[in-house]
Amino acid sequence: MTVSLILGLQWGDEGKGKIVDLIAKDYDYIVRFNGGNNAGHTIVNGKEEFKLHLVPSGVFYPEKIKVIANGVVIDPGALIKELDEIEARGYSMENLIISSNAHLILQWHKIMDGALDDSGKIGTTKKGIGPAYSDKASRTFALRACDLLLPEVDLTKKIEELATYKKPLFEAFDFPVFNVSDIVEETLACAKRLKPHIQDTQFILNNAISKNKKIMLEGANGALLDIDHGTFPYVTSSSVSAGGACTGTGIPPTKLGNIIGIVKAYTTRVGSGPFPTELNDADGEKLREVGHEVGTTTGRPRRCGWLDLVLLKYTCMINGATEIALTKIDVLDGFDEIKICTSYEIGGKKVSDFPLQPEKLEKAKPVYEKLPGWKSDISNCKKFEDLPPNAKNYIKHIEKFVGVPIKLVSVGPKRDETIIL
Ligand code: GDP
Ligand code: IMO
Ligand code: MG
């Protein structure tokens, strides 16, 4: 099998960017299949750091082919800004391919996102993700990357036509106004720049598979933010899970090989929604501080808590994870005692399966097992044998509980701060 899938098994920010960059050297194609610039993937190489939002985490390898596939929603202006920043730092983005079927985020989507989530009920990134996927599903108001290939006059006409549908809706809901001629002007400029990259990626990827090229699919967001399987309505609007990797690329399920779940050694969440192991105490503050838990995209502090194995068992199940990469375990270095949630208590009853409705999850009280900490710096450990016994015990405990082998342990943000098991 030549296709590997990497995806986050919690609420995002598990360290996907680091792991994708680390193993990208073994792949020919690195492909984003869902989400948009709500994602923020950090990659560190020596002293250099990139925070990527739309571009796959392969930018340190200019020769690799980077694909933004059909399942992604693209803000063309944001993409060009990101490409400019990467190229200004000396990394060519010539090898970027954008799917002609990917939907575009326009100014009105961002305005709607801001207005609809004004109260912060969901706590979206306000990048226009939800409204763009809504237009895709409604089929009426959408613009796709292939439309950027139209002659200027036709593209202008299409945007103006879309605007006539949008206007009454905006007026009815009293949303802030958008400026059609600004949108036309911006989109035409983006079209000029992005045209050479737009292709039918379904054929490109499947042809690559038939030539035994190696493909890595890089998930954005996290399994519990999945529109179908996540903690709805406190989710994003795309198919984040393994199934989404197939619909988001046109690669058939039969071609998927290993499915690598990225798991942070504790839990974080940005935005609203139930979070049973959340810590609103000194331990939570310590995780946030030591783990630098601040949103890569929005700069919001991330909510922090202990590792939740009930949740993890569920996301391993729905994604068919064949292996786990455990990240940020070094953040636990300073704790005397570390807790792991192994079941919930709801209304006096023990619950072992992750509750799928937020009303139930909100009532879930975590039941913890306590494990002794290792109280030493593990960031220099290069082999499993180098780790202190209590750190080994923590890793093996997780592996045994979820029944998926942990094949990589990350002990720092840099490439060489990694243990392969
Ligand atoms: P992503 O969205 O899953 O790619 O994750 P983010 O980049 O949003 O957040 C992960 C953060 O943790 C980034 O700042 C990474 O540089 C950092 N990071 C990744 N792996 C490790 C690790 O093993 N230890 C530590 N201390 N930091 C890590
Ligand atoms: P990466 O790829 C963490 C969260 C937002 C919000 C909810 C809906 O870096 O792991 P949206 O703007 O998508 O409509 O917001 O989803 N969210 C993420 N949280 N990491 C992400 O991406 C996220 N992408 C979306 O905070 O709660
Ligand atoms: Mg992130």
Short mmCIF file of C-alpha atoms and ligand atoms in Angstrom, two decimals:
data_model
loop_
_atom_site.label_atom_id
_atom_site.label_comp_id
_atom_site.label_asym_id
_atom_site.label_seq_id
_atom_site.Cartn_x
_atom_site.Cartn_y
_atom_site.Cartn_z
CA MET A 1 0.00 0.00 0.00
CA THR A 2 1.40 3.37 -0.95
CA VAL A 3 -1.11 5.68 0.71
CA SER A 4 -0.71 6.66 4.37
CA LEU A 5 -3.18 8.73 6.31
CA ILE A 6 -2.27 10.96 9.24
CA LEU A 7 -5.01 12.47 11.35
CA GLY A 8 -5.62 13.93 14.80
CA LEU A 9 -7.55 11.77 17.25
CA GLN A 10 -8.61 14.50 19.71
CA TRP A 11 -9.89 18.08 19.22
CA GLY A 12 -7.05 19.26 16.96
CA ASP A 13 -3.54 20.62 17.56
CA GLU A 14 -2.17 17.17 18.37
CA GLY A 15 1.11 17.96 16.58
CA LYS A 16 0.13 16.71 13.11
CA GLY A 17 2.38 19.25 11.38
CA LYS A 18 5.49 18.02 13.19
CA ILE A 19 4.82 14.37 12.37
CA VAL A 20 3.92 15.03 8.70
CA ASP A 21 7.14 17.05 8.24
CA LEU A 22 9.14 14.36 10.00
CA ILE A 23 8.04 11.51 7.76
CA ALA A 24 7.46 13.51 4.55
CA LYS A 25 10.93 12.54 3.33
CA ASP A 26 9.59 9.03 2.59
CA TYR A 27 6.68 10.27 0.44
CA ASP A 28 6.26 11.75 -3.06
CA TYR A 29 2.94 13.54 -2.52
CA ILE A 30 1.67 15.33 0.59
CA VAL A 31 -2.04 16.03 0.43
CA ARG A 32 -4.51 18.09 2.47
CA PHE A 33 -8.04 16.69 2.13
CA ASN A 34 -10.31 18.64 4.52
CA GLY A 35 -10.85 21.91 6.31
CA GLY A 36 -9.28 25.17 5.28
CA ASN A 37 -7.28 27.88 6.96
CA ASN A 38 -8.98 27.10 10.27
CA ALA A 39 -6.03 24.70 10.63
CA GLY A 40 -2.68 25.77 12.00
CA HIS A 41 0.10 23.21 11.59
CA THR A 42 3.49 24.01 13.06
CA ILE A 43 6.66 22.57 11.61
CA VAL A 44 10.13 23.20 12.97
CA ASN A 45 13.38 22.43 11.19
CA GLY A 46 16.50 23.58 13.02
CA LYS A 47 15.84 27.22 13.88
CA GLU A 48 13.15 27.68 11.23
CA GLU A 49 9.48 27.47 12.07
CA PHE A 50 6.44 27.56 9.79
CA LYS A 51 2.84 27.88 10.87
CA LEU A 52 0.90 26.51 7.92
CA HIS A 53 -2.82 26.92 7.40
CA LEU A 54 -3.69 25.69 3.91
CA VAL A 55 -0.47 24.41 2.43
CA PRO A 56 0.43 20.77 3.26
CA SER A 57 3.24 20.34 5.80
CA GLY A 58 5.86 19.44 3.20
CA VAL A 59 7.26 22.90 2.53
CA PHE A 60 10.75 22.01 3.75
CA TYR A 61 10.87 19.61 0.76
CA PRO A 62 10.41 21.78 -2.37
CA GLU A 63 10.76 18.71 -4.64
CA LYS A 64 7.75 16.92 -3.13
CA ILE A 65 4.36 17.44 -4.74
CA LYS A 66 1.96 19.22 -2.44
CA VAL A 67 -1.73 18.86 -3.15
CA ILE A 68 -4.71 20.80 -1.84
CA ALA A 69 -7.42 18.30 -2.72
CA ASN A 70 -11.14 18.66 -3.47
CA GLY A 71 -12.31 18.32 0.16
CA VAL A 72 -10.55 21.51 1.25
CA VAL A 73 -12.24 24.94 1.20
CA ILE A 74 -9.81 27.57 -0.02
CA ASP A 75 -9.69 31.26 0.80
CA PRO A 76 -7.74 32.33 -2.31
CA GLY A 77 -6.35 35.50 -0.72
CA ALA A 78 -5.21 33.63 2.39
CA LEU A 79 -3.57 30.96 0.23
CA ILE A 80 -1.63 33.52 -1.81
CA LYS A 81 -0.46 35.25 1.38
CA GLU A 82 0.79 31.91 2.69
CA LEU A 83 2.53 31.07 -0.60
CA ASP A 84 4.21 34.50 -0.65
CA GLU A 85 5.50 34.04 2.89
CA ILE A 86 6.88 30.58 2.14
CA GLU A 87 8.55 31.69 -1.11
CA ALA A 88 9.97 34.83 0.56
CA ARG A 89 11.76 32.45 2.94
CA GLY A 90 13.35 30.62 0.03
CA TYR A 91 11.13 27.57 -0.41
CA SER A 92 9.64 27.09 -3.87
CA MET A 93 5.92 26.36 -4.10
CA GLU A 94 6.06 25.53 -7.78
CA ASN A 95 5.04 21.96 -6.95
CA LEU A 96 1.69 22.92 -5.47
CA ILE A 97 -1.40 21.48 -7.12
CA ILE A 98 -4.88 22.75 -6.28
CA SER A 99 -7.91 20.61 -7.02
CA SER A 100 -10.23 22.15 -9.60
CA ASN A 101 -13.14 20.82 -7.51
CA ALA A 102 -12.13 22.54 -4.25
CA HIS A 103 -14.67 25.14 -3.14
CA LEU A 104 -13.67 28.74 -2.49
CA ILE A 105 -14.21 30.91 0.56
CA LEU A 106 -15.26 34.43 -0.42
CA GLN A 107 -15.69 37.60 1.63
CA TRP A 108 -19.39 36.89 2.28
CA HIS A 109 -18.55 33.54 3.91
CA LYS A 110 -16.22 35.24 6.38
CA ILE A 111 -18.81 37.93 7.17
CA MET A 112 -21.47 35.26 7.72
CA ASP A 113 -19.17 33.18 9.94
CA GLY A 114 -18.51 36.21 12.12
CA ALA A 115 -22.19 37.19 12.30
CA LEU A 116 -23.64 33.69 12.87
CA ASP A 117 -21.19 32.85 15.65
CA ASP A 118 -21.12 36.35 17.08
CA SER A 119 -22.14 35.05 20.50
CA GLY A 120 -19.21 32.60 20.47
CA LYS A 121 -21.59 29.63 20.88
CA ILE A 122 -19.29 27.44 18.80
CA GLY A 123 -16.20 29.62 18.94
CA THR A 124 -15.33 29.21 15.26
CA THR A 125 -12.12 30.55 13.78
CA LYS A 126 -14.23 33.03 11.75
CA LYS A 127 -12.41 32.04 8.57
CA GLY A 128 -15.67 31.34 6.70
CA ILE A 129 -15.32 27.56 6.88
CA GLY A 130 -18.91 26.67 7.90
CA PRO A 131 -20.66 29.02 5.44
CA ALA A 132 -18.42 27.81 2.57
CA TYR A 133 -19.21 24.14 3.27
CA SER A 134 -22.91 25.09 3.62
CA ASP A 135 -22.84 26.62 0.13
CA LYS A 136 -21.13 23.50 -1.18
CA ALA A 137 -23.87 21.30 0.29
CA SER A 138 -26.65 23.64 -0.88
CA ARG A 139 -25.17 23.62 -4.42
CA THR A 140 -26.70 26.99 -5.20
CA PHE A 141 -24.18 29.66 -4.25
CA ALA A 142 -20.81 28.00 -4.70
CA LEU A 143 -17.67 29.01 -6.53
CA ARG A 144 -14.95 26.41 -7.12
CA ALA A 145 -11.29 26.57 -8.06
CA CYS A 146 -12.19 25.49 -11.62
CA ASP A 147 -14.19 28.73 -11.95
CA LEU A 148 -10.92 30.64 -11.60
CA LEU A 149 -9.98 29.19 -15.00
CA LEU A 150 -12.94 30.92 -16.69
CA PRO A 151 -12.37 33.99 -18.89
CA GLU A 152 -12.46 37.16 -16.73
CA VAL A 153 -15.79 38.28 -18.10
CA ASP A 154 -17.47 34.94 -17.23
CA LEU A 155 -15.94 34.76 -13.76
CA THR A 156 -17.11 38.34 -13.08
CA LYS A 157 -20.61 37.44 -14.25
CA LYS A 158 -20.68 34.35 -12.04
CA ILE A 159 -19.65 36.26 -8.91
CA GLU A 160 -22.16 39.03 -9.62
CA GLU A 161 -24.88 36.41 -10.07
CA LEU A 162 -23.97 34.76 -6.76
CA ALA A 163 -24.07 38.16 -5.09
CA THR A 164 -27.65 38.73 -6.24
CA TYR A 165 -28.65 35.56 -4.38
CA LYS A 166 -26.67 36.50 -1.29
CA LYS A 167 -27.81 40.11 -0.98
CA PRO A 168 -31.45 39.48 0.12
CA LEU A 169 -30.23 36.90 2.62
CA PHE A 170 -27.77 39.37 4.11
CA GLU A 171 -30.48 42.05 4.27
CA ALA A 172 -33.00 39.70 5.88
CA PHE A 173 -30.56 38.73 8.62
CA ASP A 174 -29.07 42.20 8.93
CA PHE A 175 -25.53 40.87 8.33
CA PRO A 176 -22.80 43.46 7.64
CA VAL A 177 -22.71 44.35 3.93
CA PHE A 178 -20.20 43.00 1.42
CA ASN A 179 -18.80 44.84 -1.57
CA VAL A 180 -19.30 42.96 -4.85
CA SER A 181 -16.78 44.91 -6.88
CA ASP A 182 -14.11 44.30 -4.19
CA ILE A 183 -14.88 40.59 -4.31
CA VAL A 184 -14.68 40.54 -8.11
CA GLU A 185 -11.42 42.48 -8.15
CA GLU A 186 -9.81 40.30 -5.48
CA THR A 187 -10.97 37.05 -7.08
CA LEU A 188 -9.73 38.05 -10.55
CA ALA A 189 -6.30 38.89 -9.11
CA CYS A 190 -6.21 35.57 -7.23
CA ALA A 191 -7.27 33.70 -10.39
CA LYS A 192 -4.28 35.09 -12.28
CA ARG A 193 -1.89 33.89 -9.62
CA LEU A 194 -3.43 30.49 -8.86
CA LYS A 195 -4.41 29.38 -12.41
CA PRO A 196 -1.17 27.50 -13.16
CA HIS A 197 -1.69 25.33 -10.05
CA ILE A 198 -5.31 24.24 -10.68
CA GLN A 199 -5.74 20.67 -11.96
CA ASP A 200 -7.96 17.60 -11.70
CA THR A 201 -6.29 16.04 -8.68
CA GLN A 202 -8.45 12.88 -8.64
CA PHE A 203 -6.60 11.72 -11.79
CA ILE A 204 -3.22 12.96 -10.62
CA LEU A 205 -3.43 11.09 -7.32
CA ASN A 206 -4.81 7.84 -8.72
CA ASN A 207 -2.24 7.86 -11.55
CA ALA A 208 0.45 8.35 -8.92
CA ILE A 209 -0.88 5.35 -7.00
CA SER A 210 -0.79 3.21 -10.13
CA LYS A 211 2.88 4.17 -10.53
CA ASN A 212 3.56 3.12 -6.91
CA LYS A 213 4.32 6.68 -5.82
CA LYS A 214 3.99 7.23 -2.09
CA ILE A 215 1.19 9.50 -0.91
CA MET A 216 0.60 10.95 2.52
CA LEU A 217 -2.82 12.36 3.36
CA GLU A 218 -2.57 15.07 6.04
CA GLY A 219 -5.72 15.58 8.07
CA ALA A 220 -6.62 18.95 9.50
CA ASN A 221 -8.57 19.64 12.72
CA GLY A 222 -9.26 16.55 14.85
CA ALA A 223 -11.59 13.52 14.86
CA LEU A 224 -13.84 15.01 17.54
CA LEU A 225 -14.37 18.09 15.35
CA ASP A 226 -15.77 15.87 12.55
CA ILE A 227 -19.17 17.06 11.30
CA ASP A 228 -20.65 13.54 11.62
CA HIS A 229 -18.67 11.84 14.36
CA GLY A 230 -17.54 14.76 16.51
CA THR A 231 -19.12 16.58 19.42
CA PHE A 232 -21.83 18.20 17.26
CA PRO A 233 -22.69 21.09 17.15
CA TYR A 234 -19.31 22.05 18.63
CA VAL A 235 -17.44 20.82 15.57
CA THR A 236 -16.06 22.10 12.29
CA SER A 237 -17.95 21.60 9.03
CA SER A 238 -15.83 19.01 7.23
CA SER A 239 -15.29 15.26 7.29
CA VAL A 240 -12.19 15.15 9.41
CA SER A 241 -12.12 11.36 9.83
CA ALA A 242 -10.63 8.58 7.73
CA GLY A 243 -13.71 8.43 5.49
CA GLY A 244 -13.23 12.12 4.70
CA ALA A 245 -9.75 11.35 3.38
CA CYS A 246 -11.36 9.31 0.59
CA THR A 247 -14.18 11.71 -0.31
CA GLY A 248 -11.79 14.63 0.08
CA THR A 249 -9.32 13.26 -2.48
CA GLY A 250 -11.05 10.70 -4.71
CA ILE A 251 -8.66 8.02 -3.47
CA PRO A 252 -10.73 4.86 -2.92
CA PRO A 253 -10.85 3.27 0.58
CA THR A 254 -9.26 0.10 -0.83
CA LYS A 255 -6.06 2.06 -1.48
CA LEU A 256 -5.57 3.29 2.09
CA GLY A 257 -2.63 1.69 3.88
CA ASN A 258 -1.58 2.62 7.39
CA ILE A 259 -3.71 5.08 9.33
CA ILE A 260 -1.57 7.00 11.78
CA GLY A 261 -3.51 8.64 14.62
CA ILE A 262 -1.78 11.58 16.27
CA VAL A 263 -2.47 11.76 19.99
CA LYS A 264 -1.32 14.46 22.38
CA ALA A 265 -0.22 12.98 25.73
CA TYR A 266 -2.91 15.15 27.40
CA THR A 267 -6.00 16.82 25.94
CA THR A 268 -6.65 20.32 24.59
CA ARG A 269 -9.54 22.05 22.92
CA VAL A 270 -10.00 25.52 21.37
CA GLY A 271 -13.51 26.93 21.20
CA SER A 272 -16.66 25.79 22.97
CA GLY A 273 -18.18 22.41 23.77
CA PRO A 274 -18.05 19.68 26.41
CA PHE A 275 -14.62 18.52 27.59
CA PRO A 276 -14.89 16.01 30.47
CA THR A 277 -11.23 16.05 31.58
CA GLU A 278 -10.82 19.83 31.37
CA LEU A 279 -8.80 21.25 34.27
CA ASN A 280 -9.65 24.69 35.56
CA ASP A 281 -6.92 24.59 38.19
CA ALA A 282 -3.16 24.90 38.62
CA ASP A 283 -2.53 21.64 36.73
CA GLY A 284 -4.49 22.95 33.72
CA GLU A 285 -2.55 26.20 33.86
CA LYS A 286 0.73 24.26 34.04
CA LEU A 287 -0.19 22.19 30.94
CA ARG A 288 -1.07 25.40 29.07
CA GLU A 289 2.13 27.15 30.08
CA VAL A 290 4.61 24.29 29.61
CA GLY A 291 2.87 23.08 26.43
CA HIS A 292 2.60 26.64 24.99
CA GLU A 293 -1.06 25.89 24.40
CA VAL A 294 -2.14 28.92 22.43
CA GLY A 295 -4.13 28.56 19.18
CA THR A 296 -1.89 28.61 16.07
CA THR A 297 -4.63 30.20 13.96
CA THR A 298 -6.52 32.49 16.33
CA GLY A 299 -4.09 33.02 19.23
CA ARG A 300 -6.77 31.95 21.73
CA PRO A 301 -5.57 30.09 24.85
CA ARG A 302 -6.33 26.38 24.48
CA ARG A 303 -8.41 24.65 27.16
CA CYS A 304 -6.28 21.90 28.76
CA GLY A 305 -6.94 18.66 30.64
CA TRP A 306 -5.74 15.12 31.30
CA LEU A 307 -5.61 12.42 28.65
CA ASP A 308 -9.02 10.88 27.98
CA LEU A 309 -8.86 7.23 26.93
CA VAL A 310 -12.65 6.87 26.57
CA LEU A 311 -12.54 9.49 23.86
CA LEU A 312 -9.45 7.95 22.31
CA LYS A 313 -10.92 4.47 22.10
CA TYR A 314 -13.86 5.94 20.19
CA THR A 315 -11.73 7.94 17.72
CA CYS A 316 -9.40 4.94 17.15
CA MET A 317 -12.52 2.92 16.35
CA ILE A 318 -14.16 5.29 13.85
CA ASN A 319 -10.87 5.97 12.09
CA GLY A 320 -9.47 2.45 12.09
CA ALA A 321 -6.14 3.74 13.42
CA THR A 322 -3.44 1.16 12.73
CA GLU A 323 -0.83 2.98 14.81
CA ILE A 324 -0.47 5.96 17.13
CA ALA A 325 2.11 8.73 17.25
CA LEU A 326 2.09 10.09 20.81
CA THR A 327 3.18 13.74 21.01
CA LYS A 328 4.13 16.31 23.66
CA ILE A 329 4.77 13.73 26.38
CA ASP A 330 7.68 15.96 27.50
CA VAL A 331 5.08 18.50 28.68
CA LEU A 332 4.27 16.05 31.51
CA ASP A 333 7.90 16.00 32.74
CA GLY A 334 7.23 18.16 35.82
CA PHE A 335 4.15 16.41 37.25
CA ASP A 336 4.38 14.27 40.42
CA GLU A 337 1.30 12.38 39.43
CA ILE A 338 -0.45 12.06 36.08
CA LYS A 339 -4.10 11.17 35.65
CA ILE A 340 -5.69 9.23 32.79
CA CYS A 341 -9.43 9.04 32.33
CA THR A 342 -10.53 5.43 31.75
CA SER A 343 -14.32 5.74 32.12
CA TYR A 344 -17.01 8.29 32.93
CA GLU A 345 -19.64 8.41 35.61
CA ILE A 346 -23.01 9.70 34.39
CA GLY A 347 -25.95 9.84 36.82
CA GLY A 348 -24.22 7.41 39.18
CA LYS A 349 -23.52 4.85 36.42
CA LYS A 350 -20.16 3.84 34.95
CA VAL A 351 -19.97 4.60 31.22
CA SER A 352 -17.19 3.17 29.06
CA ASP A 353 -18.38 4.21 25.59
CA PHE A 354 -17.92 7.84 24.56
CA PRO A 355 -21.35 9.57 24.77
CA LEU A 356 -22.31 10.91 21.35
CA GLN A 357 -24.75 13.61 22.41
CA PRO A 358 -23.41 16.81 24.02
CA GLU A 359 -26.18 16.77 26.66
CA LYS A 360 -24.83 13.42 27.90
CA LEU A 361 -21.18 14.33 27.52
CA GLU A 362 -21.71 17.51 29.54
CA LYS A 363 -22.82 15.34 32.47
CA ALA A 364 -19.84 12.96 32.21
CA LYS A 365 -17.56 13.01 35.24
CA PRO A 366 -14.15 11.55 34.48
CA VAL A 367 -13.02 8.49 36.42
CA TYR A 368 -9.23 8.58 36.67
CA GLU A 369 -6.39 6.18 37.11
CA LYS A 370 -3.40 7.81 38.73
CA LEU A 371 0.07 7.08 37.44
CA PRO A 372 3.33 8.26 38.97
CA GLY A 373 5.21 11.01 37.09
CA TRP A 374 8.87 10.72 36.07
CA LYS A 375 10.01 14.19 37.16
CA SER A 376 12.89 14.47 34.71
CA ASP A 377 13.65 16.05 31.33
CA ILE A 378 13.00 13.50 28.60
CA SER A 379 13.51 15.80 25.61
CA ASN A 380 16.98 14.32 24.94
CA CYS A 381 15.81 10.70 24.92
CA LYS A 382 16.42 9.13 21.51
CA LYS A 383 15.33 5.54 22.18
CA PHE A 384 12.51 3.95 24.14
CA GLU A 385 15.12 2.43 26.48
CA ASP A 386 16.37 5.96 27.34
CA LEU A 387 13.01 6.91 28.87
CA PRO A 388 12.49 6.76 32.65
CA PRO A 389 10.44 3.70 33.77
CA ASN A 390 7.36 5.79 34.67
CA ALA A 391 7.30 7.40 31.21
CA LYS A 392 7.55 3.93 29.61
CA ASN A 393 4.74 2.80 31.87
CA TYR A 394 2.54 5.77 30.81
CA ILE A 395 3.07 4.94 27.11
CA LYS A 396 2.43 1.20 27.56
CA HIS A 397 -0.67 1.90 29.65
CA ILE A 398 -2.23 3.95 26.83
CA GLU A 399 -1.28 1.36 24.22
CA LYS A 400 -2.81 -1.49 26.21
CA PHE A 401 -6.03 0.38 26.93
CA VAL A 402 -6.80 1.46 23.35
CA GLY A 403 -5.35 -1.64 21.69
CA VAL A 404 -3.44 0.26 19.00
CA PRO A 405 0.38 0.14 18.87
CA ILE A 406 2.26 3.36 19.66
CA LYS A 407 5.00 3.47 17.06
CA LEU A 408 6.35 6.98 17.58
CA VAL A 409 6.79 9.16 20.66
CA SER A 410 7.50 12.87 20.27
CA VAL A 411 9.44 14.56 23.08
CA GLY A 412 9.82 18.05 21.61
CA PRO A 413 8.79 20.17 18.61
CA LYS A 414 11.93 19.49 16.55
CA ARG A 415 12.44 16.61 14.14
CA ASP A 416 15.22 14.99 16.18
CA GLU A 417 13.15 15.12 19.37
CA THR A 418 11.47 11.89 18.36
CA ILE A 419 11.60 8.26 19.44
CA ILE A 420 10.67 5.57 16.92
CA LEU A 421 9.45 2.37 18.59
P1 GDP B 1 -1.30 20.59 14.65
O1 GDP B 1 -2.41 21.53 14.35
O2 GDP B 1 -1.79 19.22 15.01
O3 GDP B 1 -0.26 20.53 13.57
O4 GDP B 1 -0.58 21.15 15.96
P2 GDP B 1 -0.17 22.69 16.25
O5 GDP B 1 0.98 23.04 15.41
O6 GDP B 1 -1.37 23.56 16.20
O7 GDP B 1 0.20 22.58 17.78
C1 GDP B 1 1.22 21.73 18.24
C2 GDP B 1 2.29 22.56 18.94
O8 GDP B 1 3.11 21.71 19.71
C3 GDP B 1 3.25 23.26 17.97
O9 GDP B 1 3.68 24.47 18.56
C4 GDP B 1 4.40 22.29 17.83
O10 GDP B 1 5.63 22.91 17.48
C5 GDP B 1 4.47 21.73 19.24
N1 GDP B 1 4.93 20.33 19.33
C6 GDP B 1 4.72 19.30 18.48
N2 GDP B 1 5.21 18.15 19.00
C7 GDP B 1 5.71 18.46 20.21
C8 GDP B 1 6.33 17.69 21.27
O11 GDP B 1 6.48 16.48 21.20
N3 GDP B 1 6.68 18.38 22.39
C9 GDP B 1 6.50 19.72 22.53
N4 GDP B 1 6.89 20.29 23.67
N5 GDP B 1 5.94 20.46 21.57
C10 GDP B 1 5.54 19.84 20.44
P1 IMO B 2 -5.66 22.00 13.45
O1 IMO B 2 -5.60 21.43 12.06
C1 IMO B 2 -8.11 23.15 16.90
C2 IMO B 2 -12.26 24.37 16.08
C3 IMO B 2 -12.52 25.84 16.35
C4 IMO B 2 -13.98 25.78 16.74
C5 IMO B 2 -14.54 24.71 15.82
C6 IMO B 2 -15.26 25.25 14.60
O2 IMO B 2 -4.67 23.08 13.69
O3 IMO B 2 -5.65 20.92 14.47
P2 IMO B 2 -14.39 26.43 12.36
O4 IMO B 2 -13.68 27.73 12.15
O5 IMO B 2 -13.68 25.25 11.79
O6 IMO B 2 -15.83 26.49 11.92
O7 IMO B 2 -14.45 26.23 13.97
O8 IMO B 2 -13.44 23.92 15.42
N1 IMO B 2 -11.11 24.10 15.17
C7 IMO B 2 -9.90 23.72 15.58
N2 IMO B 2 -9.40 23.56 16.82
N3 IMO B 2 -7.33 22.90 15.83
C8 IMO B 2 -7.82 23.04 14.58
O9 IMO B 2 -7.11 22.72 13.47
C9 IMO B 2 -9.16 23.50 14.40
N4 IMO B 2 -9.93 23.74 13.34
C10 IMO B 2 -11.14 24.11 13.82
O10 IMO B 2 -11.72 26.31 17.39
O11 IMO B 2 -14.13 25.31 18.07
MG MG B 3 -3.12 23.39 14.99
#
